[in-house]
Every structure is written in C-alpha cells, then in structure tokens.
Amino acid sequence: MRKVSALGLLVTLGIVFGDIGTSPLYVMKTICGVTPGYDADYILGAVSLVFWTLTLQTTVKYVLIALRADNKGEGGILALYSLVKQKGRRWLYLVAALGAATLIADGVITPAITVTTSIEGLSSVMADPPVIPLTLVIIALIFFAQRFGTSAIGRCFGPFMLAWFLMLGVLGVCNIGYYPAILKAFNPWYAVEILTEYPGWFLVLGAVFLCTTGAEALYSDLGHCGRWNISVAWLFVKVMLVLNYLGQGAWILAHRDAVASGVNPFYGIMPQWFVLIGIFMSAGASIIASQALISGSFTIFSEAINLTFWPRLRIKYPSTAKGQLYIPAVNLCLFLGCVATVLIFGTSANMEGAYGLAITITMLMTTVLITVWLRHRNLPRWIAVMFFVVFAGIESVFLWANLFKFFHGGWYTMLIALTLVTVIYIWYNASNIRLRYMKYKDIRPELNLIAGISEDREIPKTASNLVYISFSDSPDLIETKILYSIINKRPKRADHYWFIRVSYTDEPYTMEYTVDDLIPGRVFSIGLRLGFRIAPRVNVYLREIIEDLVKEGRVDLTSGYPSLRAHGIPGDFHFIILHRVFSPSSNCRQRDRFLMSLYERLRHLGVTAPTALGLDTSDISTEKVPLILSTGTPRRRIVPASDQPDGNKAISRN
C-alpha cells in the first residue's frame, strides 16, 4: 500500500483521473440535447443527478469499497475475479469476461469522443474547423507513441492534470453567479423530482451516466498509485468537477439562446480570450485520458492471457519502469477501432449515442464480483446483499436508461464487446478441454532408462543440454508425449535433461523458481512462476537459474565433447516444444469438437509458443503431437473372432 505524498498525489492525478476528468467536455451538452426546451427545474435536477451519481457510484462504490479489493496491489475487474475464482462458482469467469470485454469496447470510443470534443471547440474561434483530420492526426500520434513507453512523458501528466482540474474549478466558480440558485442541486429532492415527473427521465439518466464512465479506471489503476493516493486525490477531483458542473448549469440557464445555437456549455463558460487556451488544455487532457485508457487496456489483456482468456500475444517492455508494458497487436486494434469510430460517427454528438451503454454492463459485473468478494471476507450476508441490491439496482436503472442508445450507436460498442466475449468463451473453454486431456506419467520409473540413453554412445547426441517445456504442476509428473519424444521418437541423448514447468500467475510481479534434482547432476525439473507484468524470457531465466546451480556445485555445464571440454567451453542448449494438434479422429462431444476446431483457428491471433516464451533466438525444435479427445464409447473396437463368420478379427466403426 503506497503512502500518501505530494508526489504520489500528483502522479495519481496524471494517471488515474484522465477519463472521468474530461467528462465535463460533453456531459452538460448531452443533457441539454435531450430536451432543448428545458427549464430551471430540469437543469437543477440534472446537475443534482450528476452530483449524486458521482457520490454514490464513484465515491461510495469505487473509492470506499472497490479499492479495498486488491490483488497484490492490482485492481480492475480481472484482478477482482482472480481474488474470487478459487472459491468455486465456475460461472464467475463469464461475469469477468463480460465485464472486461465491455470495458475494452467502451474504451475504444473514449479517445475518439474526448479528442473530437476538444477539437470541436475550435468552432468557437473559427468557421468550419477541420475537426476530423485533426482528430485523426492526434489519435495516430497517441497510438504511435505507445511503442516508446510513457515513462518520460508521464512525468508531465500530473502537473498538467492539476492545472486542468484547477481550471475546471475556477471556471465553474466564476459562472455560478449567473444563477446562484444552482446550489440547490445538492438537495437530492431535485434529482428525485426529475426522475418522477419528467417523461423522458431515462434519456436524462443516459446522459447523466457519462459523468461517471471513468470510475472503473479508478479501480483499474489501483496498482499504479495505491488506494490512499487515489482516495485523497479524488476528494480534490470531485470538488473541481462538481464546481464545473454547477458553473455550466448556471451558465446554461442564463444563456439559453447560445445553447440553442449549438454552443458547448463547457466552452461557453470560458471568457472569449481564454477559449484557445481552453481548447489546448482540453486536447491535452484528452490525450492523457486516452493514454491512461490505452495503458489500462494493455494491462487487461496481459491479465486475460494469464487467466487463459486470450491467446498469448507478443508483449514488449519499452522502458525500465516497473510493470510498464506494450502489446503491439492490442495497440493496433485499438487504433483501428478509434479511427473507425471517428469516421463512422463524425461528430461527438453522434458518438455520445454509442458511449456509456457498454460500461454500465462493466459496472454491473463489477458489482456482482464485489458482492462475492464481500462474502469471502466473512462479512455478514446482509451487508453483501445490501451492497448488491443498492448498486445493482442503480446500475440496472442506468442500463435500462442507456438501452435507448442501442440504435443510436450503442450497437457499435456492443458488437465489439460481443466479439471479445466470444473469443474469450472459446479460448477459455477449449484451453480447459486441452488441459483435461493431457496425459501425465510418473517420471521416476523412467529415470534409469533416461540415464541409460544419456550414456549410450550408439545414439547420436542431440545436444549437451536438452530442454523441454512442460505444463505439469509436479516435478514427478511429466507429459507422456515428452517421455515418448525422449525414449521412442528418435531417442535423444544429452548430457543434461531439463524439464521447465512454466506457470503464469494472476499476480503482477511474481518471479519465483524451484529446482528438483531428479537425477543429481543430470536430470532437473525447474518450476518457474511468472506474474502477468513480468517479461516471459525463459531462456534468460534458465541461464540465471543454471548459474546459481553451477555456483552451488549441483551441475557441471562444461561441454561433454573432449575437444571442447579441454578448453572449458560450455555445452549447447536445445529446446524442444511439443505442439498438440487436435485430432479429427477424436471421439468426443460435438460441443468439444466445435470448440477445439475454433481454438485451432483462433490460435493464429496469438504468437507461437517460442515467441510467447521469449525463445525467439534460441535453438528450438517443435514436434507436433496429436491431441485425442475420447469420451463415451470408443470409435473403434475389436470384434471377437467368434462373432466373425470366417473366424478372423476385424475392426468395426461405431
């Protein structure tokens, strides 16, 4: 848990609050667009809804409750799932998958709407500004910069966002005087009144919900800043946001003609001389919000990979900053999604229809998982039930209110989310099927035979050090196919045999290993546990582990070839990876067959096993072996000779 400090709070402002901090750009504009013939009670009720939504959803649910549910310091819906997935209830993976998919889907539109809205502010100072070209250029630069890392740029994010929030607060205070009665919005009665008396209340709620869409980011960025830094910084951020919404509300009631002519209240509250500065600040805040969302997406996919929700992707680590990662494939897909969003919808007003629907589902799924987490904390059942009833009730109402957006653009984010959920469902279930049908054998009875192969000079030496990648959880168990590769399939002689059991944890920075001497000095089983923020460079880690073993005198790496040994040259390493291919001859359920066939196609979305393990530059062989699924009655059976007219045995197909 990070301590609160001035520097920590400044960094938190730059990392965590970009998304929710840019919501004033479009929230009040959207609220006014719901009903152009608004009155004072309507604006009071809308601002009241904004205040109480920020209070209940962001402050109570996320800051006071969700931030406590951390997985070794990491937050977010997949980190939350990692905390409860060992407790049974296998269906929870669907909850986590749906939440993560909708979060990514809504995130595709966030850079597009924030950058577009900020650039649209140019219409206040020039006629017909080139909004779409400028937006596309900025978005392209944002995504292009990801490959270089953000550690250097990130140092200026905090001071910039501090200036941004101060600007929001000051502008809001300067405009409250237009209609001082706007302060009545703190009274929840006005929020209740608009919901009970206004016929289009669900349209208003759909617009109001945009003020809290960045709340999930507070939880997702827990690992970057820590709970207390986020909690304390939120007090400042919320005050500045509320002051700005109050100022916009007061200005709207005093300048109805300007609003009717299409002026965005966010820019309307600025003095004319300040508009260009405001546009610059808005563009900068939008870039920071987009940057935070993109980095968060990399983390989500990294966690999803380790949870077997997604095929393994190439992950790069562009800087020495702890945990900073970059996933080129994700970066490209997000970029294309943002570009498509800008080209399809054109204006921020059109994007608002697509924005918010998917994130309500994310929040609802988070509520379900937090409810389970509360029960696992041994809190009284009534507390968990009350939490679920209150927040699931609020979010269900928001979901209902946002459903009207489906035909106004919501279909776009829901289509993306459905695609992601489908991939997750197939990959997760097919991976479990594959693991279920992998056969293991106790290696101990075979150790004498392996030792004999190692000493048999009639067998050509494959390598001085032969390394196999295993999925076994135990050093005494090994895949039967690995034993078959060493003993039966072209016997492989080596001076040393290494079985590396790589496992990926859902903790961020785990980097542990164990070594078991199956035959002292000759056969070793290495258990390697890696967190989702650790670069999977198996060859590097193996070298470091072996160096430790050499220092301990447990292994001699000098080459076994006399000519090389005389000069103290170490032996070579050769890696063998078994690639299990689903066999069409499998006798299994139709569902399993369908999932496995799709799995083989989805495999091409990810990288090869050598790349995923960081073995690109190593000496590697890949051996294909069939993965046969067999359930129920076998496909072939031997028909007894007594049942055959000619007395011969025959093979019968069922």
XYZ file of C-alpha atoms in Angstrom:
654
model
C 0.000 0.000 0.000
C 1.616 3.250 -1.140
C 1.841 6.092 1.348
C 0.181 9.410 0.585
C 2.688 12.016 -0.572
C 2.609 15.197 -2.616
C 4.459 13.472 -5.455
C 2.177 10.434 -5.235
C -0.927 12.615 -5.412
C 0.481 14.497 -8.405
C 1.264 11.275 -10.264
C -2.191 9.948 -9.389
C -3.836 12.995 -10.964
C -1.929 12.300 -14.167
C -2.597 8.579 -14.347
C -5.990 7.857 -12.820
C -8.404 10.699 -13.451
C -7.983 11.480 -17.142
C -11.175 9.721 -18.245
C -13.540 10.973 -15.563
C -11.766 14.357 -15.610
C -12.689 15.002 -19.245
C -16.387 14.207 -18.765
C -17.341 17.915 -18.336
C -16.462 18.302 -22.018
C -19.673 16.607 -23.093
C -21.987 15.766 -20.144
C -23.920 19.033 -19.875
C -24.001 19.408 -23.661
C -25.599 15.972 -23.894
C -28.086 16.778 -21.126
C -29.190 19.928 -22.961
C -29.530 17.951 -26.168
C -32.067 15.600 -24.545
C -34.692 18.358 -24.346
C -33.960 21.746 -25.962
C -36.992 23.232 -24.183
C -35.535 22.809 -20.705
C -36.429 24.910 -17.678
C -34.675 25.692 -14.390
C -36.076 22.623 -12.627
C -34.753 20.412 -15.420
C -31.204 21.775 -15.147
C -31.324 21.690 -11.331
C -32.482 18.084 -11.428
C -29.838 17.100 -13.991
C -26.988 18.701 -12.040
C -28.326 17.075 -8.862
C -28.287 13.712 -10.626
C -24.685 14.320 -11.690
C -23.634 15.144 -8.117
C -25.343 12.147 -6.537
C -24.166 9.810 -9.285
C -20.566 10.863 -8.622
C -21.191 10.432 -4.901
C -22.833 7.002 -4.953
C -21.146 5.341 -7.915
C -17.655 6.793 -7.780
C -17.117 7.777 -4.146
C -19.008 5.063 -2.288
C -18.755 2.068 -4.596
C -15.318 2.500 -6.119
C -13.290 4.719 -3.770
C -14.624 3.470 -0.427
C -15.324 -0.191 -1.284
C -13.806 -1.460 -4.553
C -10.317 -0.050 -3.907
C -10.068 -2.364 -0.887
C -10.443 -5.425 -3.149
C -6.878 -5.526 -4.467
C -4.953 -8.491 -5.805
C -1.390 -7.970 -4.515
C -1.862 -4.255 -5.094
C -3.526 -4.615 -8.505
C -7.098 -3.556 -9.241
C -9.631 -3.911 -12.034
C -12.314 -6.418 -12.863
C -9.904 -9.229 -13.809
C -7.835 -8.681 -10.661
C -11.100 -8.873 -8.710
C -12.001 -12.107 -10.490
C -8.593 -13.518 -9.537
C -9.483 -12.975 -5.872
C -12.710 -14.988 -6.038
C -12.123 -17.537 -8.803
C -10.629 -20.138 -6.452
C -13.739 -20.177 -4.334
C -15.895 -22.225 -6.671
C -18.697 -20.804 -8.795
C -17.109 -21.537 -12.158
C -19.704 -19.298 -13.870
C -17.914 -16.258 -12.460
C -15.495 -16.375 -15.381
C -18.373 -15.323 -17.635
C -19.074 -12.360 -15.368
C -15.415 -11.305 -15.517
C -15.204 -11.913 -19.269
C -18.306 -9.831 -19.974
C -17.070 -7.039 -17.728
C -13.623 -6.932 -19.299
C -14.996 -7.120 -22.853
C -17.445 -4.264 -22.348
C -14.745 -2.179 -20.652
C -12.446 -2.585 -23.668
C -15.347 -1.974 -26.063
C -16.364 1.276 -24.418
C -12.704 2.187 -24.220
C -12.420 2.094 -27.998
C -14.702 5.120 -28.189
C -13.184 7.108 -25.304
C -10.157 8.562 -27.171
C -12.380 9.315 -30.147
C -15.064 11.222 -28.227
C -12.706 13.135 -25.927
C -10.315 14.250 -28.677
C -13.170 15.071 -31.070
C -14.992 17.146 -28.452
C -11.867 19.114 -27.605
C -11.098 19.869 -31.266
C -14.728 20.857 -31.908
C -14.070 23.762 -29.547
C -12.265 25.432 -32.455
C -15.699 26.274 -33.855
C -15.843 28.991 -31.200
C -12.944 30.862 -32.823
C -13.057 29.811 -36.482
C -15.610 28.778 -39.071
C -15.756 25.165 -40.212
C -12.609 23.830 -38.465
C -11.081 20.587 -39.842
C -12.244 18.519 -36.854
C -11.970 15.015 -38.329
C -8.479 15.397 -39.883
C -7.063 16.987 -36.719
C -8.692 14.331 -34.534
C -7.254 11.512 -36.648
C -3.780 13.063 -36.556
C -3.842 13.385 -32.752
C -5.163 9.841 -32.312
C -2.472 8.495 -34.646
C 0.240 10.283 -32.654
C -1.134 8.950 -29.365
C -1.032 5.340 -30.532
C 2.280 5.725 -32.345
C 3.901 6.977 -29.127
C 2.970 3.802 -27.235
C 5.887 1.809 -28.631
C 8.375 4.148 -26.963
C 6.853 3.885 -23.497
C 5.377 6.703 -21.475
C 7.743 6.995 -18.523
C 9.270 10.265 -19.764
C 6.005 11.772 -20.973
C 4.198 10.602 -17.864
C 6.199 12.903 -15.600
C 4.405 15.930 -17.027
C 0.929 14.362 -16.876
C 0.454 15.109 -13.178
C 1.216 18.873 -13.285
C -0.890 19.228 -16.437
C -3.891 17.490 -14.897
C -3.502 19.578 -11.731
C -3.755 22.689 -13.899
C -6.708 21.117 -15.750
C -8.730 20.432 -12.612
C -7.923 23.853 -11.170
C -9.134 25.354 -14.444
C -12.388 23.390 -14.183
C -12.985 24.569 -10.636
C -12.144 28.231 -11.255
C -14.288 28.426 -14.402
C -17.160 26.842 -12.519
C -16.949 29.240 -9.579
C -16.783 32.237 -11.935
C -20.093 31.250 -13.549
C -22.177 30.189 -10.539
C -23.112 33.858 -10.105
C -25.235 33.696 -13.267
C -27.775 31.619 -11.335
C -26.836 31.199 -7.645
C -29.884 29.010 -7.063
C -27.987 26.265 -8.894
C -26.537 25.393 -5.471
C -29.915 23.838 -4.664
C -28.733 20.898 -6.791
C -27.050 19.455 -3.698
C -30.555 18.636 -2.479
C -31.343 15.095 -3.705
C -35.007 16.027 -3.975
C -34.359 17.733 -7.315
C -32.820 14.518 -8.632
C -35.836 12.522 -7.457
C -38.210 15.087 -8.918
C -36.775 14.918 -12.443
C -36.949 11.109 -12.342
C -40.559 11.052 -11.191
C -42.047 13.973 -13.116
C -40.083 14.233 -16.352
C -41.449 11.859 -19.055
C -38.045 11.356 -20.673
C -36.224 10.578 -17.430
C -34.437 7.585 -18.932
C -32.941 9.813 -21.637
C -31.682 12.171 -18.943
C -30.152 9.279 -16.990
C -28.401 8.061 -20.120
C -26.792 11.493 -20.462
C -26.018 11.855 -16.749
C -24.295 8.471 -16.642
C -21.495 9.859 -18.826
C -20.192 11.777 -15.790
C -19.070 8.549 -14.095
C -17.841 6.431 -17.009
C -14.258 6.895 -15.808
C -14.996 5.448 -12.365
C -13.904 1.963 -13.435
C -10.487 3.443 -14.306
C -10.002 4.444 -10.672
C -10.148 0.775 -9.734
C -8.188 -0.469 -12.749
C -5.290 1.905 -11.981
C -5.043 0.842 -8.351
C -1.723 -0.905 -8.996
C -0.132 2.264 -10.366
C -0.871 4.622 -7.483
C -2.248 2.824 -4.439
C -5.561 3.150 -2.609
C -4.784 6.093 -0.368
C -3.321 8.285 -3.099
C -6.392 7.664 -5.255
C -8.794 8.241 -2.366
C -7.234 11.536 -1.274
C -6.786 12.812 -4.837
C -10.434 12.016 -5.560
C -11.560 14.485 -2.884
C -9.881 17.291 -4.832
C -11.000 15.996 -8.226
C -14.627 15.630 -7.179
C -14.791 19.174 -5.791
C -13.375 20.594 -9.039
C -15.763 18.522 -11.173
C -18.816 19.482 -9.142
C -17.892 23.184 -9.243
C -17.571 22.984 -13.027
C -20.931 21.237 -13.438
C -22.560 23.844 -11.192
C -20.976 26.635 -13.235
C -22.099 25.078 -16.510
C -25.635 24.657 -15.150
C -25.821 28.294 -14.065
C -24.426 29.491 -17.408
C -26.922 27.347 -19.341
C -29.876 28.923 -17.527
C -28.554 32.409 -18.286
C -27.599 31.776 -21.932
C -30.374 29.647 -23.430
C -30.026 31.225 -26.855
C -26.329 30.362 -27.039
C -27.051 26.763 -26.077
C -29.809 26.581 -28.676
C -27.359 27.778 -31.330
C -25.085 24.814 -30.577
C -22.503 26.312 -28.210
C -20.963 23.677 -25.954
C -21.535 24.874 -22.349
C -18.020 23.722 -21.467
C -16.538 26.347 -23.787
C -19.398 28.767 -23.180
C -18.331 29.339 -19.568
C -14.908 30.496 -20.738
C -14.100 34.142 -21.433
C -13.557 34.706 -25.159
C -9.856 35.422 -24.662
C -9.448 32.098 -22.847
C -11.132 29.824 -25.400
C -7.950 28.949 -27.327
C -6.193 28.167 -24.050
C -9.199 26.051 -23.044
C -9.068 24.143 -26.328
C -5.360 23.461 -25.830
C -5.988 22.277 -22.277
C -8.902 20.101 -23.440
C -6.783 18.489 -26.150
C -4.014 17.797 -23.636
C -6.429 16.311 -21.093
C -7.982 14.169 -23.843
C -4.560 12.841 -24.813
C -3.804 11.986 -21.180
C -7.211 10.321 -20.780
C -6.578 8.289 -23.926
C -3.081 7.370 -22.763
C -4.368 6.077 -19.437
C -7.052 4.044 -21.158
C -4.623 2.501 -23.647
C -2.160 1.548 -20.892
C -5.054 0.079 -18.920
C -6.066 -1.980 -21.950
C -2.562 -3.451 -22.150
C -2.865 -4.492 -18.506
C -6.309 -6.038 -19.065
C -5.078 -8.145 -21.979
C -1.966 -9.150 -20.047
C -4.165 -10.382 -17.185
C -6.560 -12.051 -19.639
C -3.688 -14.004 -21.205
C -2.594 -15.390 -17.849
C -6.183 -16.312 -16.970
C -6.357 -18.268 -20.284
C -8.992 -15.811 -21.501
C -6.990 -14.860 -24.591
C -4.293 -16.280 -26.899
C -0.740 -15.354 -25.953
C 0.381 -12.119 -27.585
C 3.761 -10.524 -28.075
C 4.371 -8.261 -25.085
C 7.146 -5.688 -25.104
C 8.614 -3.736 -22.223
C 9.610 -0.360 -23.692
C 11.190 1.101 -20.567
C 12.727 0.102 -17.270
C 9.689 1.436 -15.388
C 8.296 -1.363 -13.268
C 5.387 -3.127 -14.913
C 5.203 -0.904 -17.984
C 4.263 -2.977 -20.988
C 3.249 -2.555 -24.604
C 1.245 -5.027 -26.702
C 1.580 -4.159 -30.413
C -1.464 -6.174 -31.548
C -3.742 -4.553 -28.954
C -2.361 -1.113 -29.778
C -3.092 -1.623 -33.483
C -6.633 -2.903 -32.900
C -7.472 -0.040 -30.535
C -6.097 2.449 -33.059
C -8.170 0.993 -35.888
C -11.228 0.961 -33.631
C -10.767 4.642 -32.724
C -10.259 5.623 -36.357
C -13.373 3.680 -37.360
C -15.318 5.421 -34.586
C -14.333 8.873 -35.839
C -15.104 8.024 -39.463
C -18.419 6.278 -38.721
C -19.880 8.825 -36.300
C -18.153 12.027 -37.428
C -19.136 14.287 -34.523
C -19.014 13.993 -30.758
C -22.795 14.408 -30.647
C -23.184 11.209 -32.677
C -20.578 9.400 -30.568
C -22.493 10.213 -27.387
C -25.165 7.780 -28.562
C -22.592 4.972 -28.615
C -20.945 5.977 -25.359
C -21.920 4.640 -21.954
C -24.020 1.581 -22.798
C -21.233 -0.977 -22.575
C -19.631 0.491 -19.439
C -22.895 0.089 -17.499
C -22.535 -3.663 -18.049
C -18.926 -3.495 -16.802
C -20.054 -1.759 -13.638
C -22.848 -4.268 -13.107
C -20.403 -7.171 -13.475
C -18.026 -5.483 -11.020
C -20.898 -5.236 -8.546
C -21.530 -8.984 -8.840
C -17.862 -9.815 -8.212
C -17.537 -7.377 -5.307
C -20.605 -8.976 -3.736
C -18.895 -12.378 -3.896
C -15.689 -10.829 -2.543
C -17.565 -9.315 0.407
C -18.921 -12.754 1.301
C -15.425 -14.240 1.098
C -14.252 -11.569 3.525
C -16.593 -13.235 6.026
C -18.756 -10.130 6.306
C -22.370 -10.691 7.352
C -24.578 -11.813 4.498
C -26.888 -8.812 4.924
C -24.027 -6.419 4.119
C -23.241 -8.194 0.846
C -26.931 -8.403 -0.036
C -27.476 -4.728 0.740
C -24.456 -3.754 -1.366
C -25.747 -5.809 -4.282
C -29.320 -4.557 -4.034
C -28.296 -0.890 -3.848
C -25.667 -0.795 -6.575
C -27.094 -3.446 -8.869
C -30.373 -1.545 -8.603
C -28.742 1.777 -9.514
C -26.759 0.266 -12.373
C -29.730 -1.678 -13.696
C -31.654 1.599 -13.934
C -28.696 3.183 -15.746
C -28.507 0.157 -18.047
C -32.207 0.460 -18.835
C -31.760 4.170 -19.460
C -28.816 3.523 -21.790
C -30.563 0.830 -23.799
C -32.226 3.519 -25.909
C -28.723 4.240 -27.223
C -28.504 0.837 -28.872
C -29.955 2.008 -32.187
C -28.206 5.381 -31.894
C -24.697 3.975 -31.795
C -24.732 1.619 -28.830
C -24.754 -1.296 -31.268
C -21.169 -0.363 -32.149
C -19.666 -0.935 -28.720
C -21.916 -3.920 -28.049
C -20.755 -5.548 -31.295
C -17.136 -5.107 -30.210
C -17.944 -6.493 -26.756
C -19.783 -9.492 -28.221
C -16.803 -10.303 -30.438
C -14.408 -10.147 -27.488
C -16.661 -12.250 -25.240
C -16.994 -14.878 -27.967
C -13.216 -15.190 -28.302
C -12.823 -15.376 -24.516
C -15.506 -18.062 -24.195
C -13.977 -20.230 -26.913
C -10.375 -19.835 -25.762
C -11.088 -20.367 -22.065
C -13.217 -23.473 -22.527
C -11.046 -25.002 -25.240
C -7.921 -24.439 -23.120
C -9.558 -26.265 -20.233
C -10.512 -29.121 -22.554
C -6.910 -29.393 -23.759
C -5.579 -29.480 -20.206
C -8.163 -32.083 -19.224
C -6.998 -34.481 -21.933
C -3.260 -34.102 -21.427
C -1.842 -37.352 -20.067
C 0.851 -37.391 -17.411
C 3.072 -40.138 -16.070
C 5.309 -40.543 -13.061
C 8.800 -39.936 -14.416
C 10.647 -41.698 -11.589
C 10.339 -45.276 -13.002
C 11.776 -43.980 -16.305
C 14.801 -42.179 -14.852
C 17.120 -45.200 -15.165
C 16.184 -45.546 -18.819
C 16.818 -41.821 -19.442
C 20.190 -42.156 -17.700
C 20.978 -45.139 -19.923
C 20.123 -43.146 -23.062
C 22.402 -40.351 -21.843
C 25.338 -42.817 -21.631
C 24.580 -44.785 -24.809
C 27.266 -43.760 -27.312
C 25.413 -45.596 -30.113
C 22.730 -42.893 -30.010
C 23.741 -39.620 -31.682
C 23.888 -36.750 -29.206
C 21.053 -34.269 -29.762
C 22.578 -31.588 -27.560
C 24.643 -31.185 -24.431
C 21.582 -29.737 -22.698
C 18.124 -30.799 -23.831
C 15.274 -28.583 -22.573
C 11.569 -29.475 -22.658
C 8.689 -27.141 -21.801
C 6.141 -28.899 -19.597
C 2.671 -27.992 -18.286
C 2.924 -30.291 -15.267
C 2.294 -28.925 -11.779
C 4.515 -31.551 -10.135
C 8.226 -32.291 -10.668
C 7.472 -36.031 -10.505
C 4.850 -35.944 -13.270
C 5.675 -35.409 -16.916
C 3.612 -35.489 -20.110
C 3.622 -38.922 -21.701
C 4.384 -37.255 -25.035
C 7.626 -35.811 -23.630
C 8.745 -39.268 -22.480
C 7.762 -40.628 -25.894
C 9.882 -37.901 -27.556
C 12.966 -38.782 -25.492
C 12.666 -42.554 -25.488
C 10.676 -43.692 -28.508
C 10.581 -40.986 -31.148
C 14.165 -40.948 -32.324
C 15.840 -41.413 -28.882
C 17.563 -38.239 -27.782
C 20.894 -38.413 -25.984
C 22.091 -35.440 -23.947
C 24.430 -34.756 -21.059
C 21.695 -32.967 -19.128
C 17.894 -33.029 -19.392
C 15.906 -30.006 -18.207
C 12.130 -30.003 -17.771
C 10.853 -26.443 -17.358
C 7.386 -26.182 -15.883
C 6.250 -22.642 -16.718
C 3.153 -21.370 -14.944
C 1.647 -17.921 -15.173
C 0.065 -16.359 -12.120
C -2.628 -13.692 -11.894
C -0.377 -11.738 -9.544
C 1.582 -8.875 -11.118
C 5.226 -9.223 -10.149
C 5.684 -12.864 -9.140
C 9.048 -14.242 -10.286
C 9.905 -17.460 -8.486
C 11.567 -20.756 -9.278
C 12.178 -24.158 -7.741
C 14.682 -26.831 -8.816
C 14.314 -30.578 -8.222
C 17.255 -32.893 -8.964
C 15.556 -35.957 -10.460
C 18.993 -37.452 -11.181
C 21.676 -35.386 -9.425
C 23.829 -33.586 -11.956
C 21.914 -34.945 -14.945
C 18.093 -34.571 -14.916
C 16.421 -31.490 -13.461
C 12.855 -30.250 -13.118
C 12.506 -26.467 -12.835
C 9.286 -24.818 -11.729
C 9.081 -21.238 -13.000
C 6.239 -18.949 -11.815
C 5.801 -15.619 -13.618
C 3.402 -12.753 -12.929
C 1.451 -11.030 -15.692
C 3.694 -7.945 -15.556
C 6.916 -9.978 -15.904
C 8.527 -10.417 -19.310
C 8.439 -14.154 -20.205
C 12.097 -14.613 -21.203
C 12.532 -18.267 -20.349
C 16.000 -18.623 -21.875
C 17.310 -15.696 -19.795
C 15.762 -17.013 -16.585
C 17.054 -20.526 -17.284
C 20.580 -19.200 -17.719
C 20.352 -17.303 -14.415
C 18.977 -20.382 -12.628
C 21.730 -22.608 -14.036
C 24.361 -20.084 -12.988
C 23.041 -20.450 -9.440
C 23.207 -24.251 -9.748
C 26.800 -24.089 -11.030
C 27.818 -21.917 -8.083
C 26.210 -24.446 -5.736
C 28.128 -27.281 -7.441
C 24.938 -29.082 -8.474
C 25.750 -29.193 -12.190
C 28.776 -29.010 -14.476
C 27.934 -27.196 -17.700
C 31.251 -27.837 -19.455
C 30.710 -29.495 -22.817
C 30.878 -33.295 -22.901
C 32.831 -33.262 -26.202
C 36.522 -33.851 -25.299
C 37.834 -31.218 -27.744
C 35.560 -28.542 -26.273
C 35.870 -29.730 -22.695
C 39.640 -29.364 -22.849
C 39.159 -25.631 -23.383
C 36.384 -25.271 -20.792
C 33.719 -24.415 -23.366
C 30.181 -24.850 -22.014
C 27.750 -27.187 -23.686
C 24.996 -26.075 -26.050
C 21.281 -25.873 -25.296
C 18.483 -27.177 -27.469
C 14.804 -26.503 -26.678
C 12.028 -28.870 -27.715
C 8.409 -27.703 -27.630
C 5.540 -30.101 -28.212
C 2.721 -28.632 -30.270
C -0.501 -30.503 -29.560
C -2.812 -30.540 -32.571
C -6.447 -31.522 -32.138
C -7.009 -34.836 -33.868
C -10.089 -35.186 -36.109
C -10.249 -38.842 -35.045
C -11.211 -37.768 -31.519
C -14.332 -39.334 -30.100
C -15.849 -36.504 -28.086
C -18.959 -34.433 -27.623
C -19.996 -32.266 -30.555
C -19.583 -29.123 -28.402
C -15.989 -30.039 -27.554
C -15.211 -30.804 -31.185
C -16.674 -27.455 -32.252
C -14.729 -25.534 -29.606
C -11.455 -27.281 -30.446
C -11.830 -26.588 -34.159
C -12.417 -22.888 -33.418
C -9.489 -22.933 -30.997
C -7.149 -24.053 -33.776
C -8.290 -21.073 -35.853
C -8.036 -18.581 -33.007
C -4.512 -19.780 -32.298
C -3.385 -17.637 -35.225
C -4.452 -14.499 -33.327
C -1.596 -15.092 -30.931
C 2.111 -15.697 -31.253
C 3.898 -19.024 -31.489
C 4.972 -20.819 -28.320
C 8.693 -19.930 -28.802
C 7.802 -16.246 -29.127
C 5.450 -16.347 -26.143
C 8.217 -17.905 -24.031
C 10.874 -15.486 -25.216
C 12.806 -18.202 -27.042
C 12.937 -16.488 -30.449
C 16.728 -16.506 -30.640
C 17.239 -19.954 -29.099
C 17.909 -23.291 -30.773
C 14.393 -24.745 -30.921
C 12.608 -27.748 -32.382
C 8.824 -28.050 -32.465
C 7.320 -31.524 -32.520
C 3.683 -31.923 -33.475
C 1.755 -34.499 -31.491
C -1.937 -35.407 -31.767
C -4.345 -34.364 -29.032
C -7.037 -37.028 -28.985
C -10.229 -36.409 -27.055
C -12.069 -39.562 -26.105
C -15.370 -39.725 -24.237
C -18.082 -42.341 -24.176
C -17.904 -45.367 -26.467
C -14.617 -45.666 -28.384
C -14.725 -45.088 -32.142
C -13.130 -48.451 -32.904
C -13.472 -51.795 -31.195
C -12.100 -55.238 -31.896
C -14.849 -57.618 -32.967
C -14.122 -61.024 -31.389
C -13.246 -63.792 -33.850
C -16.140 -65.881 -32.573
C -18.513 -63.223 -33.898
C -16.977 -63.313 -37.363
C -18.226 -65.818 -39.938
C -14.728 -66.545 -41.220
C -13.124 -66.649 -37.780
C -10.920 -63.592 -38.487
C -10.669 -60.474 -36.316
C -11.979 -57.255 -37.797
C -12.172 -53.595 -36.852
C -15.647 -52.185 -36.580
C -16.536 -48.480 -36.627
C -19.289 -47.170 -34.333
